[in-house]
């Protein structure tokens, strides 16, 4: 280890679930260990016996558990209104088609989001974000996609930027203008995609408002050829891509994302062997979203065993949104991923740390307790990481460290 500076901070006497695959123990566990932080970065992870004597800046964690900060790599956190009444209608037997004909579905959220002021959207999103931060989230992806025109999409992404300024959390914004066809373009979706590819995407990218481009490639969204058009436009600008794919049917969306070396393929309940092979070759992360699977009462599970066999990184996220996954709890998503999809608790933890970091293009800097990584970590009043997966209603968070500072 390098010579310590007087301002270096040592968090000692801890049980570390490093999530570092170089550690052979489950969860990368390192008993009786310490983390040395310099500025916003982890300088070293070392045994308690190697902590230098006499250093002035030391925090004794009294044997508590420490994990990397949690990463929610797929959310739709910013939107106006809610769809609670629509959900009740569905449970009372009203069809989705009938609800949509009445102005419901995603169009209801688009209408509410377009009519909401930036301050209102920020206030609503702040409450949702706070619930996730309270569970230990230190990095979160937030998508646009409920504006579906230039002004409203920019409004959403500006709100995300302001949330990042106001909170001790890292936000990775994603442009999801190709989420649905807005009502004014219902008879000409290709004209809408021209607007997305030639105006919305380049203008907002030039303003630095997002990190990646997403497309909902599905029978109720956009076709593979339309999706490819968006990916080509993004690639020409040097923008990473990802996709909502294979959620309700198999259109080959995951293979398409993989062809463009996409960061992640998300949902993937209907992923086939060809899609699995394509993802394995491209390094695309599989993002599981069990909240939507539960809320929509789906039956087709993602092919977890095939993903395992091919060594594809598996991430887990909340998919927080008003229509299909209104759950601002990453602990609950981890539990659902285990109960519904058959992940092990250790896989669920990898899914909200190092694999979620990979899904956001941050695999070399986030999601592990390791020298050179950002100093985002959580101290828990818990003995073992499985506790947060096993009992999602109980939150044993003791302290949240973001960029080396307790917040």
Short mmCIF file of C-alpha atoms in Angstrom, two decimals:
data_model
loop_
_atom_site.label_atom_id
_atom_site.label_comp_id
_atom_site.label_asym_id
_atom_site.label_seq_id
_atom_site.Cartn_x
_atom_site.Cartn_y
_atom_site.Cartn_z
CA UNK A 1 0.00 0.00 0.00
CA UNK A 2 1.11 3.56 -0.68
CA UNK A 3 2.30 5.80 2.13
CA UNK A 4 -0.72 7.24 3.92
CA UNK A 5 -1.54 10.93 3.78
CA UNK A 6 -2.79 12.60 6.97
CA UNK A 7 -6.21 13.14 5.33
CA UNK A 8 -6.66 9.50 4.29
CA UNK A 9 -9.58 7.90 6.14
CA UNK A 10 -9.53 4.33 7.42
CA UNK A 11 -12.80 2.45 7.98
CA UNK A 12 -11.65 -0.43 10.14
CA UNK A 13 -12.88 -3.42 12.11
CA UNK A 14 -15.41 -4.48 9.47
CA UNK A 15 -16.66 -7.58 7.70
CA UNK A 16 -16.39 -6.78 3.98
CA UNK A 17 -18.54 -8.30 1.26
CA UNK A 18 -16.24 -6.94 -1.43
CA UNK A 19 -18.10 -8.49 -4.41
CA UNK A 20 -14.63 -8.74 -5.95
CA UNK A 21 -14.51 -11.98 -8.00
CA UNK A 22 -10.78 -12.23 -7.28
CA UNK A 23 -11.75 -13.23 -3.73
CA UNK A 24 -12.64 -16.92 -3.62
CA UNK A 25 -15.02 -16.66 -0.66
CA UNK A 26 -18.74 -16.20 -1.40
CA UNK A 27 -19.65 -12.51 -1.81
CA UNK A 28 -15.90 -11.82 -1.83
CA UNK A 29 -16.10 -11.88 1.98
CA UNK A 30 -13.08 -10.57 3.87
CA UNK A 31 -13.43 -10.96 7.62
CA UNK A 32 -11.83 -8.50 10.06
CA UNK A 33 -10.77 -6.03 7.39
CA UNK A 34 -10.44 -2.33 6.67
CA UNK A 35 -11.00 0.10 3.78
CA UNK A 36 -8.58 2.97 3.24
CA UNK A 37 -10.10 5.94 1.38
CA UNK A 38 -8.22 8.79 -0.26
CA UNK A 39 -10.52 11.55 -1.41
CA UNK A 40 -13.32 9.87 -3.36
CA UNK A 41 -11.47 6.64 -4.12
CA UNK A 42 -10.65 3.39 -2.33
CA UNK A 43 -6.88 3.35 -1.82
CA UNK A 44 -6.68 -0.14 -0.32
CA UNK A 45 -8.63 -3.03 1.19
CA UNK A 46 -6.51 -4.72 3.82
CA UNK A 47 -6.66 -7.07 6.81
CA UNK A 48 -7.28 -5.48 10.18
CA UNK A 49 -3.83 -6.64 11.28
CA UNK A 50 -2.24 -4.45 8.57
CA UNK A 51 -3.92 -1.20 9.63
CA UNK A 52 -1.09 1.21 10.47
CA UNK A 53 -0.94 2.31 14.07
CA UNK A 54 -1.21 5.95 15.04
CA UNK A 55 -3.17 7.22 12.03
CA UNK A 56 -5.46 10.04 13.13
CA UNK A 57 -8.45 9.55 10.81
CA UNK A 58 -10.02 6.22 11.72
CA UNK A 59 -13.64 5.04 11.96
CA UNK A 60 -14.22 1.88 14.01
CA UNK A 61 -17.16 -0.01 12.50
CA UNK A 62 -17.29 -2.46 15.42
CA UNK A 63 -17.53 -5.58 13.27
CA UNK A 64 -20.39 -4.38 11.07
CA UNK A 65 -20.97 -5.63 7.54
CA UNK A 66 -19.87 -3.42 4.64
CA UNK A 67 -20.90 -3.88 1.01
CA UNK A 68 -20.45 -1.80 -2.14
CA UNK A 69 -23.13 0.82 -2.67
CA UNK A 70 -26.15 -0.61 -4.45
CA UNK A 71 -26.70 0.21 -8.14
CA UNK A 72 -30.19 0.34 -9.66
CA UNK A 73 -29.38 0.08 -13.37
CA UNK A 74 -32.89 0.38 -14.87
CA UNK A 75 -35.53 2.88 -13.68
CA UNK A 76 -38.17 5.23 -15.08
CA UNK A 77 -38.08 7.41 -11.96
CA UNK A 78 -39.28 10.70 -13.45
CA UNK A 79 -42.92 10.97 -14.47
CA UNK A 80 -46.14 12.83 -13.69
CA UNK A 81 -49.26 11.34 -12.16
CA UNK A 82 -49.75 7.67 -11.39
CA UNK A 83 -51.71 4.73 -12.77
CA UNK A 84 -53.25 3.36 -9.57
CA UNK A 85 -56.83 3.76 -10.82
CA UNK A 86 -55.90 2.02 -14.07
CA UNK A 87 -54.42 -0.89 -12.12
CA UNK A 88 -57.64 -1.20 -10.13
CA UNK A 89 -59.61 -1.24 -13.37
CA UNK A 90 -57.49 -4.09 -14.70
CA UNK A 91 -58.01 -6.07 -11.50
CA UNK A 92 -61.74 -5.49 -11.89
CA UNK A 93 -61.66 -7.07 -15.34
CA UNK A 94 -61.33 -4.09 -17.69
CA UNK A 95 -59.02 -4.93 -20.59
CA UNK A 96 -55.83 -3.04 -21.32
CA UNK A 97 -57.21 -2.23 -24.77
CA UNK A 98 -60.29 -0.63 -23.24
CA UNK A 99 -58.16 1.35 -20.80
CA UNK A 100 -55.93 2.55 -23.64
CA UNK A 101 -58.98 3.58 -25.68
CA UNK A 102 -60.01 5.75 -22.75
CA UNK A 103 -56.65 7.52 -22.83
CA UNK A 104 -54.97 5.23 -20.31
CA UNK A 105 -51.75 3.25 -20.48
CA UNK A 106 -48.47 4.93 -21.31
CA UNK A 107 -50.28 7.80 -23.03
CA UNK A 108 -51.80 8.77 -19.69
CA UNK A 109 -48.32 9.07 -18.19
CA UNK A 110 -47.09 11.00 -21.23
CA UNK A 111 -49.97 13.46 -20.88
CA UNK A 112 -49.33 13.90 -17.15
CA UNK A 113 -45.58 14.28 -17.63
CA UNK A 114 -45.90 16.80 -20.43
CA UNK A 115 -48.28 18.92 -18.33
CA UNK A 116 -46.18 18.77 -15.15
CA UNK A 117 -43.74 21.56 -14.35
CA UNK A 118 -40.06 20.72 -13.83
CA UNK A 119 -40.47 21.56 -10.13
CA UNK A 120 -43.39 19.14 -9.78
CA UNK A 121 -41.52 16.36 -11.59
CA UNK A 122 -38.48 16.95 -9.43
CA UNK A 123 -40.48 16.89 -6.20
CA UNK A 124 -42.16 13.61 -7.14
CA UNK A 125 -38.92 12.01 -8.31
CA UNK A 126 -37.07 13.18 -5.20
CA UNK A 127 -39.40 11.18 -2.96
CA UNK A 128 -38.89 8.04 -5.05
CA UNK A 129 -35.13 8.56 -5.17
CA UNK A 130 -34.98 9.07 -1.41
CA UNK A 131 -36.60 5.69 -0.81
CA UNK A 132 -33.96 4.01 -2.96
CA UNK A 133 -31.09 5.93 -1.34
CA UNK A 134 -32.45 4.94 2.08
CA UNK A 135 -31.93 1.30 1.04
CA UNK A 136 -28.29 1.89 0.14
CA UNK A 137 -28.45 2.91 -3.53
CA UNK A 138 -25.48 5.09 -4.51
CA UNK A 139 -25.77 4.88 -8.33
CA UNK A 140 -28.98 4.89 -10.32
CA UNK A 141 -30.00 4.94 -13.96
CA UNK A 142 -32.95 7.17 -14.88
CA UNK A 143 -34.63 7.07 -18.29
CA UNK A 144 -36.57 9.67 -20.20
CA UNK A 145 -39.40 8.34 -22.36
CA UNK A 146 -42.56 9.85 -20.91
CA UNK A 147 -42.14 13.11 -22.83
CA UNK A 148 -41.96 11.81 -26.40
CA UNK A 149 -41.30 15.26 -27.87
CA UNK A 150 -38.19 17.41 -27.83
CA UNK A 151 -39.22 19.80 -25.05
CA UNK A 152 -40.66 17.21 -22.67
CA UNK A 153 -37.78 14.76 -23.14
CA UNK A 154 -35.31 17.54 -22.37
CA UNK A 155 -37.40 18.56 -19.36
CA UNK A 156 -37.14 15.04 -17.94
CA UNK A 157 -33.38 14.86 -18.46
CA UNK A 158 -32.87 18.31 -16.94
CA UNK A 159 -34.78 17.10 -13.87
CA UNK A 160 -32.43 14.10 -13.68
CA UNK A 161 -29.45 16.46 -13.84
CA UNK A 162 -30.89 18.56 -11.01
CA UNK A 163 -31.54 15.46 -8.90
CA UNK A 164 -27.86 14.55 -9.29
CA UNK A 165 -26.83 18.03 -8.14
CA UNK A 166 -29.12 17.90 -5.11
CA UNK A 167 -28.37 14.40 -3.81
CA UNK A 168 -25.39 12.27 -2.76
CA UNK A 169 -25.99 9.80 -5.58
CA UNK A 170 -24.58 9.24 -9.05
CA UNK A 171 -27.22 9.37 -11.77
CA UNK A 172 -26.75 7.77 -15.19
CA UNK A 173 -29.38 9.32 -17.51
CA UNK A 174 -30.65 7.39 -20.53
CA UNK A 175 -32.53 8.72 -23.56
CA UNK A 176 -35.62 6.55 -24.12
CA UNK A 177 -37.45 8.73 -26.63
CA UNK A 178 -38.17 5.50 -28.56
CA UNK A 179 -40.33 4.22 -25.70
CA UNK A 180 -43.67 4.41 -27.50
CA UNK A 181 -45.24 6.20 -30.44
CA UNK A 182 -46.83 9.43 -29.18
CA UNK A 183 -50.50 9.98 -29.97
CA UNK A 184 -49.78 12.70 -32.51
CA UNK A 185 -47.67 10.25 -34.56
CA UNK A 186 -49.82 7.13 -34.14
CA UNK A 187 -50.37 6.89 -37.89
CA UNK A 188 -46.74 7.54 -38.82
CA UNK A 189 -44.30 6.05 -36.30
CA UNK A 190 -41.40 6.29 -38.76
CA UNK A 191 -41.83 10.05 -38.91
CA UNK A 192 -41.56 10.11 -35.13
CA UNK A 193 -38.34 8.11 -35.29
CA UNK A 194 -37.00 10.65 -37.79
CA UNK A 195 -37.63 13.30 -35.14
CA UNK A 196 -35.84 11.17 -32.53
CA UNK A 197 -32.84 10.32 -34.70
CA UNK A 198 -32.33 13.65 -36.46
CA UNK A 199 -33.37 16.18 -33.83
CA UNK A 200 -34.01 14.97 -30.28
CA UNK A 201 -31.03 12.62 -29.93
CA UNK A 202 -28.29 14.84 -31.42
CA UNK A 203 -29.52 18.00 -29.71
CA UNK A 204 -29.73 16.48 -26.23
CA UNK A 205 -26.47 14.56 -26.68
CA UNK A 206 -24.72 17.81 -27.56
CA UNK A 207 -26.04 19.25 -24.29
CA UNK A 208 -24.56 16.30 -22.37
CA UNK A 209 -27.91 15.27 -20.94
CA UNK A 210 -27.63 11.48 -21.26
CA UNK A 211 -25.15 8.60 -21.25
CA UNK A 212 -26.85 6.03 -23.48
CA UNK A 213 -29.82 5.43 -25.81
CA UNK A 214 -32.54 2.86 -25.13
CA UNK A 215 -35.35 1.51 -27.33
CA UNK A 216 -38.46 -0.52 -26.47
CA UNK A 217 -38.24 -3.23 -29.14
CA UNK A 218 -41.54 -5.07 -28.81
CA UNK A 219 -44.87 -5.67 -30.55
CA UNK A 220 -46.35 -2.77 -28.57
CA UNK A 221 -43.25 -0.63 -29.12
CA UNK A 222 -40.91 -0.57 -32.10
CA UNK A 223 -39.99 -3.23 -34.65
CA UNK A 224 -36.44 -4.60 -34.93
CA UNK A 225 -35.86 -2.59 -38.11
CA UNK A 226 -37.05 0.60 -36.40
CA UNK A 227 -34.87 -0.23 -33.40
CA UNK A 228 -31.89 -0.76 -35.65
CA UNK A 229 -32.47 2.65 -37.19
CA UNK A 230 -32.23 4.28 -33.75
CA UNK A 231 -29.14 2.24 -32.86
CA UNK A 232 -27.45 3.25 -36.12
CA UNK A 233 -28.13 6.93 -35.42
CA UNK A 234 -26.79 6.56 -31.88
CA UNK A 235 -23.69 4.68 -33.00
CA UNK A 236 -22.93 7.36 -35.60
CA UNK A 237 -22.79 9.87 -32.72
CA UNK A 238 -20.67 7.56 -30.54
CA UNK A 239 -23.51 6.91 -28.08
CA UNK A 240 -23.74 3.53 -26.26
CA UNK A 241 -27.02 1.64 -26.69
CA UNK A 242 -29.19 -0.71 -24.65
CA UNK A 243 -32.62 -2.25 -25.18
CA UNK A 244 -35.93 -3.23 -23.63
CA UNK A 245 -36.14 -6.58 -25.44
CA UNK A 246 -37.85 -9.97 -25.37
CA UNK A 247 -40.25 -8.94 -22.59
CA UNK A 248 -43.54 -9.99 -24.18
CA UNK A 249 -42.36 -11.86 -27.30
CA UNK A 250 -39.18 -12.90 -29.08
CA UNK A 251 -38.32 -10.43 -31.84
CA UNK A 252 -34.57 -11.01 -31.77
CA UNK A 253 -34.00 -7.74 -29.94
CA UNK A 254 -31.23 -9.07 -27.70
CA UNK A 255 -29.24 -10.25 -30.72
CA UNK A 256 -29.75 -6.82 -32.27
CA UNK A 257 -28.51 -5.07 -29.13
CA UNK A 258 -25.53 -7.42 -29.11
CA UNK A 259 -24.71 -6.67 -32.75
CA UNK A 260 -24.26 -3.04 -31.69
CA UNK A 261 -22.15 -4.10 -28.67
CA UNK A 262 -24.92 -2.80 -26.43
CA UNK A 263 -24.41 -2.29 -22.71
CA UNK A 264 -27.42 -4.36 -21.71
CA UNK A 265 -30.47 -6.30 -22.84
CA UNK A 266 -33.26 -5.74 -20.31
CA UNK A 267 -36.32 -7.88 -19.41
CA UNK A 268 -35.42 -10.85 -21.74
CA UNK A 269 -38.14 -13.25 -20.54
CA UNK A 270 -38.53 -14.58 -24.11
CA UNK A 271 -34.78 -14.69 -24.87
CA UNK A 272 -33.84 -17.69 -27.03
CA UNK A 273 -30.60 -19.62 -27.46
CA UNK A 274 -29.50 -17.47 -30.41
CA UNK A 275 -29.95 -14.36 -28.30
CA UNK A 276 -28.02 -15.91 -25.42
CA UNK A 277 -25.13 -16.77 -27.75
CA UNK A 278 -25.11 -13.28 -29.22
CA UNK A 279 -24.97 -11.69 -25.77
CA UNK A 280 -22.17 -14.02 -24.70
CA UNK A 281 -20.08 -12.96 -27.69
CA UNK A 282 -20.74 -9.22 -27.30
CA UNK A 283 -20.36 -8.96 -23.52
CA UNK A 284 -23.85 -7.47 -23.21
CA UNK A 285 -25.23 -7.64 -19.66
CA UNK A 286 -28.56 -9.38 -18.98
CA UNK A 287 -30.75 -7.13 -16.81
CA UNK A 288 -33.58 -8.93 -15.01
CA UNK A 289 -36.63 -6.90 -13.97
CA UNK A 290 -38.71 -9.15 -11.72
CA UNK A 291 -40.99 -6.33 -10.52
CA UNK A 292 -42.67 -6.05 -13.92
CA UNK A 293 -42.85 -9.85 -14.23
CA UNK A 294 -44.69 -9.95 -10.89
CA UNK A 295 -46.96 -6.95 -11.46
CA UNK A 296 -48.07 -8.14 -14.90
CA UNK A 297 -48.54 -11.71 -13.64
CA UNK A 298 -46.29 -13.06 -16.39
CA UNK A 299 -45.41 -16.75 -16.68
CA UNK A 300 -42.47 -16.87 -19.09
CA UNK A 301 -39.26 -16.70 -17.05
CA UNK A 302 -35.90 -15.51 -18.41
CA UNK A 303 -33.48 -18.34 -19.29
CA UNK A 304 -31.29 -17.93 -16.22
CA UNK A 305 -29.59 -21.32 -16.51
CA UNK A 306 -28.49 -20.62 -20.09
CA UNK A 307 -27.18 -17.22 -19.04
CA UNK A 308 -25.18 -18.88 -16.27
CA UNK A 309 -23.77 -21.53 -18.61
CA UNK A 310 -22.54 -18.87 -21.02
CA UNK A 311 -21.06 -16.72 -18.24
CA UNK A 312 -23.24 -13.73 -19.12
CA UNK A 313 -23.27 -11.11 -16.33
CA UNK A 314 -26.75 -10.92 -14.77
CA UNK A 315 -27.92 -7.63 -13.27
CA UNK A 316 -31.10 -6.96 -11.26
CA UNK A 317 -33.02 -3.67 -11.18
CA UNK A 318 -36.30 -2.23 -9.95
CA UNK A 319 -37.64 -1.00 -13.33
CA UNK A 320 -39.46 1.55 -11.16
CA UNK A 321 -42.30 2.94 -13.32
CA UNK A 322 -45.99 3.81 -12.93
CA UNK A 323 -47.47 1.19 -15.23
CA UNK A 324 -45.75 -2.13 -14.63
CA UNK A 325 -43.36 -1.93 -11.65
CA UNK A 326 -44.26 0.71 -9.03
CA UNK A 327 -41.69 -0.61 -6.52
CA UNK A 328 -39.01 1.75 -5.23
CA UNK A 329 -37.13 -1.05 -3.45
CA UNK A 330 -34.03 -2.73 -4.78
CA UNK A 331 -34.10 -5.16 -1.82
CA UNK A 332 -37.54 -6.31 -3.00
CA UNK A 333 -36.26 -6.71 -6.57
CA UNK A 334 -33.40 -8.88 -5.27
CA UNK A 335 -35.85 -11.03 -3.34
CA UNK A 336 -38.12 -11.38 -6.38
CA UNK A 337 -35.15 -12.30 -8.59
CA UNK A 338 -34.38 -15.17 -6.24
CA UNK A 339 -37.95 -16.35 -5.61
CA UNK A 340 -39.33 -15.90 -9.15
CA UNK A 341 -36.29 -16.37 -11.38
CA UNK A 342 -34.13 -18.75 -9.33
CA UNK A 343 -31.10 -16.56 -8.71
CA UNK A 344 -29.02 -17.33 -5.66
CA UNK A 345 -28.72 -14.51 -3.10
CA UNK A 346 -25.07 -14.10 -4.09
CA UNK A 347 -26.10 -13.72 -7.74
CA UNK A 348 -28.70 -11.15 -6.70
CA UNK A 349 -26.02 -9.19 -4.86
CA UNK A 350 -23.71 -9.33 -7.88
CA UNK A 351 -26.72 -8.13 -9.86
CA UNK A 352 -27.02 -4.90 -7.90
CA UNK A 353 -23.29 -4.25 -7.57
CA UNK A 354 -20.62 -5.29 -10.07
CA UNK A 355 -22.93 -6.54 -12.84
CA UNK A 356 -25.20 -3.51 -12.53
CA UNK A 357 -22.07 -1.37 -12.84
CA UNK A 358 -21.19 -3.20 -16.07
CA UNK A 359 -24.70 -2.54 -17.38
CA UNK A 360 -24.04 1.18 -16.97
CA UNK A 361 -20.57 1.09 -18.49
CA UNK A 362 -19.01 1.56 -15.06
CA UNK A 363 -17.62 -1.91 -14.43
CA UNK A 364 -14.04 -0.70 -13.94
CA UNK A 365 -14.92 1.88 -11.29
CA UNK A 366 -18.11 0.89 -9.46
CA UNK A 367 -19.74 -2.07 -7.73
CA UNK A 368 -16.78 -3.56 -5.82
CA UNK A 369 -14.76 -2.82 -2.70
CA UNK A 370 -11.40 -2.72 -4.43
CA UNK A 371 -8.42 -0.41 -4.75
CA UNK A 372 -9.00 2.19 -7.46
CA UNK A 373 -12.80 1.99 -7.29
CA UNK A 374 -15.02 4.86 -6.17
CA UNK A 375 -15.54 4.97 -2.41
CA UNK A 376 -19.28 4.23 -2.47
CA UNK A 377 -20.15 1.72 0.21
CA UNK A 378 -22.79 0.85 2.79
CA UNK A 379 -22.39 -0.10 6.44
CA UNK A 380 -25.12 -2.45 7.66
CA UNK A 381 -26.31 -3.58 11.08
CA UNK A 382 -26.35 -7.08 9.66
CA UNK A 383 -24.17 -10.14 9.86
CA UNK A 384 -24.49 -11.42 6.29
CA UNK A 385 -25.59 -10.01 2.89
CA UNK A 386 -28.36 -12.59 2.55
CA UNK A 387 -30.35 -10.75 5.23
CA UNK A 388 -31.26 -7.86 2.91
CA UNK A 389 -32.49 -10.33 0.27
CA UNK A 390 -34.32 -12.63 2.68
CA UNK A 391 -36.29 -9.90 4.49
CA UNK A 392 -36.84 -6.94 2.13
CA UNK A 393 -39.19 -5.11 4.50
CA UNK A 394 -36.43 -4.72 7.10
CA UNK A 395 -33.72 -2.21 6.31
CA UNK A 396 -30.61 -2.61 8.50
CA UNK A 397 -28.72 0.28 6.86
CA UNK A 398 -26.40 1.88 9.42
CA UNK A 399 -24.38 4.33 7.33
CA UNK A 400 -24.20 5.34 3.68
CA UNK A 401 -20.83 6.45 2.30
CA UNK A 402 -20.83 8.26 -1.03
CA UNK A 403 -17.56 9.35 -2.62
CA UNK A 404 -15.73 8.74 0.62
CA UNK A 405 -18.05 10.79 2.84
CA UNK A 406 -20.70 9.58 5.25
CA UNK A 407 -24.03 11.10 4.18
#
